[in-house]
Coordinates of C-alpha atoms in Angstrom, one line a residue:
X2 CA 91.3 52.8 81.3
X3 CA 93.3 53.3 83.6
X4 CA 94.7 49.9 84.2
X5 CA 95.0 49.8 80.6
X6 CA 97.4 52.4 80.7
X7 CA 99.6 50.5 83.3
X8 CA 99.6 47.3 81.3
X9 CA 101.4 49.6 78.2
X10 CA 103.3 51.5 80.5
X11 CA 104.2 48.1 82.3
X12 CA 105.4 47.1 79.0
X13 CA 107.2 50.1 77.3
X14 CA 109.2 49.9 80.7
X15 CA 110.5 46.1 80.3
X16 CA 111.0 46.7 76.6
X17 CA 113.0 49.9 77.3
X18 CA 115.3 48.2 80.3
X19 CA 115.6 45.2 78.0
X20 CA 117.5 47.4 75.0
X21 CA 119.3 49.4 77.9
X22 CA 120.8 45.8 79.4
X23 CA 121.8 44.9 75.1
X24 CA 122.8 47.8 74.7
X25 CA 125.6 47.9 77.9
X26 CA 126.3 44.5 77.0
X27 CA 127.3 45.1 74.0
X28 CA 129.7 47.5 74.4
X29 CA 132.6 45.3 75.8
X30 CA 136.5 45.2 76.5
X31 CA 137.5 41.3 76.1
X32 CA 139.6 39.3 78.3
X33 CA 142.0 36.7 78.5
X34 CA 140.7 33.1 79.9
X35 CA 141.5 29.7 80.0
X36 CA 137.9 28.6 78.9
X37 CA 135.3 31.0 77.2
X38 CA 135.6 34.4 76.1
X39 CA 134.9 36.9 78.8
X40 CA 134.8 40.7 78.6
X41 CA 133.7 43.7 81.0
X42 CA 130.7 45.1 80.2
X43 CA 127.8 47.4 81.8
X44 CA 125.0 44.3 81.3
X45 CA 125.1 43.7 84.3
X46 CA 124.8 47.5 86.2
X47 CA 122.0 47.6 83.8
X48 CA 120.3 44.4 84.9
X49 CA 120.4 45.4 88.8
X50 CA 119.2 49.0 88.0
X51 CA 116.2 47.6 86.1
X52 CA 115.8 45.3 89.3
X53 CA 115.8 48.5 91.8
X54 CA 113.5 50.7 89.9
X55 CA 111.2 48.7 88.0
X56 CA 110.8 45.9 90.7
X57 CA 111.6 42.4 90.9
X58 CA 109.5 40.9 88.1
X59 CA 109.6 43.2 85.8
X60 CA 113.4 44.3 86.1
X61 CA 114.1 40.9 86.3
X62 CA 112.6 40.0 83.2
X63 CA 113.8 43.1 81.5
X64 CA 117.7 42.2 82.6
X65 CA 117.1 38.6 81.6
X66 CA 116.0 39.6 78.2
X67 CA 118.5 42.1 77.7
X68 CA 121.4 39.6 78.2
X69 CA 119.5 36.5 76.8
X70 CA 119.3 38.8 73.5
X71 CA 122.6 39.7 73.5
X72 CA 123.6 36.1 74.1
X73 CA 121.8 34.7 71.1
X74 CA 123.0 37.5 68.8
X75 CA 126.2 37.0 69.4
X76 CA 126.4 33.2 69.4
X77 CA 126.7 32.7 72.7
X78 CA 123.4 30.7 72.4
X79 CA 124.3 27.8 74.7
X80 CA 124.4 30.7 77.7
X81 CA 121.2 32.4 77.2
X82 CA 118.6 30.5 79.4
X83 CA 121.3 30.5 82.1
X84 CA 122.3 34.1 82.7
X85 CA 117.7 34.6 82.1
X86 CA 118.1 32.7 85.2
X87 CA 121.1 34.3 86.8
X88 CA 119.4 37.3 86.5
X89 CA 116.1 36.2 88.0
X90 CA 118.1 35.0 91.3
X91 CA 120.6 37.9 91.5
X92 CA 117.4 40.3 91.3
X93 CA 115.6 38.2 93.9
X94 CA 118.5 38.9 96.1
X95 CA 118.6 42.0 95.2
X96 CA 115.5 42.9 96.1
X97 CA 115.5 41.1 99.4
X98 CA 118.3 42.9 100.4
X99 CA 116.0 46.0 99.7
X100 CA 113.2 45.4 101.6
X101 CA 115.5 44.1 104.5
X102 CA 117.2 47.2 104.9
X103 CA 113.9 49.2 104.3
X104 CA 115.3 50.9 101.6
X105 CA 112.4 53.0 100.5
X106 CA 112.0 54.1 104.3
X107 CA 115.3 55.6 104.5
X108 CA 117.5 55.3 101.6
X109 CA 121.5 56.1 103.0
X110 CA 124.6 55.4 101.1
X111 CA 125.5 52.5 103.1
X112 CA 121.8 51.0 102.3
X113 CA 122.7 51.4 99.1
X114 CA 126.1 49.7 99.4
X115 CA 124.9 46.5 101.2
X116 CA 121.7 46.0 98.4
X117 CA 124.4 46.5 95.6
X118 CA 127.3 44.1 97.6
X119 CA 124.3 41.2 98.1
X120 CA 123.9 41.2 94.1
X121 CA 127.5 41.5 93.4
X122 CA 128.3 38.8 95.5
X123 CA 125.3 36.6 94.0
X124 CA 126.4 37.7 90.3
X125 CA 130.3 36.5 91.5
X126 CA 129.6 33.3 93.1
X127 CA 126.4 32.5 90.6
X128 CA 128.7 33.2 87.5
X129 CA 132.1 31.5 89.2
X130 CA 130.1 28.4 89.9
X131 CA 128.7 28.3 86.0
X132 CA 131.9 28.4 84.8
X133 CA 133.4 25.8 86.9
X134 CA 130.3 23.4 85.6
X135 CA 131.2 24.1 82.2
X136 CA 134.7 23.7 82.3
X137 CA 133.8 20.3 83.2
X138 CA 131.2 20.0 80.6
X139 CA 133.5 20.5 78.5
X140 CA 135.0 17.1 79.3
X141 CA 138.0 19.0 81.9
X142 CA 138.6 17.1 85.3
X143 CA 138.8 18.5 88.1
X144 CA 142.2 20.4 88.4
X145 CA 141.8 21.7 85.3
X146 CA 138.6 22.7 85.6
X147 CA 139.5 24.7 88.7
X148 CA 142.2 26.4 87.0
X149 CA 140.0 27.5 84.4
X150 CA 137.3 28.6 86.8
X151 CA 140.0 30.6 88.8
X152 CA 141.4 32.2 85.5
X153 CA 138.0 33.4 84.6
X154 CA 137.8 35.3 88.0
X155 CA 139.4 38.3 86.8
X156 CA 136.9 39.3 84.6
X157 CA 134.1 38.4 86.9
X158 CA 135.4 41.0 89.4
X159 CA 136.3 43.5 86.8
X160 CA 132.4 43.3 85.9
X161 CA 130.7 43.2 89.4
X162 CA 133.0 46.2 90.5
X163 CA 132.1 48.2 87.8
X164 CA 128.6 47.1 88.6
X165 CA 129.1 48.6 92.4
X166 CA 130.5 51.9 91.2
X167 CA 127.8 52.5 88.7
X168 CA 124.9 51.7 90.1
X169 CA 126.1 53.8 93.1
X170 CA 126.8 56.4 91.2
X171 CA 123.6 56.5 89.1
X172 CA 120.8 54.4 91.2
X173 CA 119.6 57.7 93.3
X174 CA 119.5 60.0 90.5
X175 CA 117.7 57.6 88.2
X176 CA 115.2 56.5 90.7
X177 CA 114.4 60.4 91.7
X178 CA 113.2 60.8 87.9
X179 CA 111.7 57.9 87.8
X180 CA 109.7 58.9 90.7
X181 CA 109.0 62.8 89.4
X182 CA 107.9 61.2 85.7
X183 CA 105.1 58.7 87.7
X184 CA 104.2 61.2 90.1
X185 CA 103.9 64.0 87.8
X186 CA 102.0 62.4 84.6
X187 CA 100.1 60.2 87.6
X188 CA 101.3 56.8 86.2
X189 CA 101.3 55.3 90.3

């Protein structure tokens, strides 16, 4: 019964992070670009928390939802499978990062800092890559597609340093809950 209970609770937890990461995506401040139309948005602080206290696989998969919904919602279709993707390799990161620094040994600030700077620099280059690729895709050569890419930056570092202050600011808290909720109804 038992493990039952795990597989539900396994999937109430993915399905929960997965509106969370919709949800933060959706609310959004556009940006001017040369190619696409970015915006700032919490998707992505919501895609590494899921990461941090669910665990790779399933916040992975949660965050990957979350944006690949979002993405085919609002007609971004072509983008979906990619940032599933993106999400599955910044997590992995991520989570490397975690378990380098032994994390759940001795969580400290700076800990904190260097898992959260491995998946922000990830997200930046992961995302600044993509964007160069489909500037030229979209039939650009190279010098223009480089212009593009660079004037798509700005929002990219808007988004990954909102992502450092907020899942600073909220990963301990969350994950001390999260932690009292399992312990106390005996879910681990």
């Amino acid at each position: 019964m038992k493990q039952h209970n795990n597989a539900v609770i396994n999937i109430v937890l993915v399905a929960l992070f997965t509106s969370i990461t919709f949800v933060a995506t959706s609310i959004q401040v556009p940006m001017p670009a040369l190619i696409g139309k970015p915006f700032v948005h919490l998707g992505n602080s919501a895609v590494l928390l899921s990461v941090l206290l669910l665990g790779f696989k399933r916040g992975a998969l949660a965050g990957g939802f979350g944006l690949a919904l979002f993405d085919l919602f609002h007609g971004y279709v072509m983008e979906a499978p990619y940032y599933f993707f993106e999400c599955f390799v910044v997590g992995g990161i991520a989570t490397y990062v975690f378990s380098l620094v032994h994390y759940k040994k001795h969580g400290t600030s700076v800990k904190l800092i260097v898992v959260i700077l491995a998946a922000v620099v990830t997200k930046l280059v992961m995302t600044t890559g993509h964007n160069f690729v489909m500037s030229l895709f979209k039939g650009m050569t190279i010098q223009p597609a480089i212009v593009a890419t660079v004037s798509s930056l700005f929002p990219t570092v808007i988004n990954c340093v909102m992502t450092m202050i907020v899942v600073f600011v909220v990963y301990r808290w969350l994950a001390e809950r999260f932690e009292q909720l399992f312990v106390k109804n005996n879910f681990i």
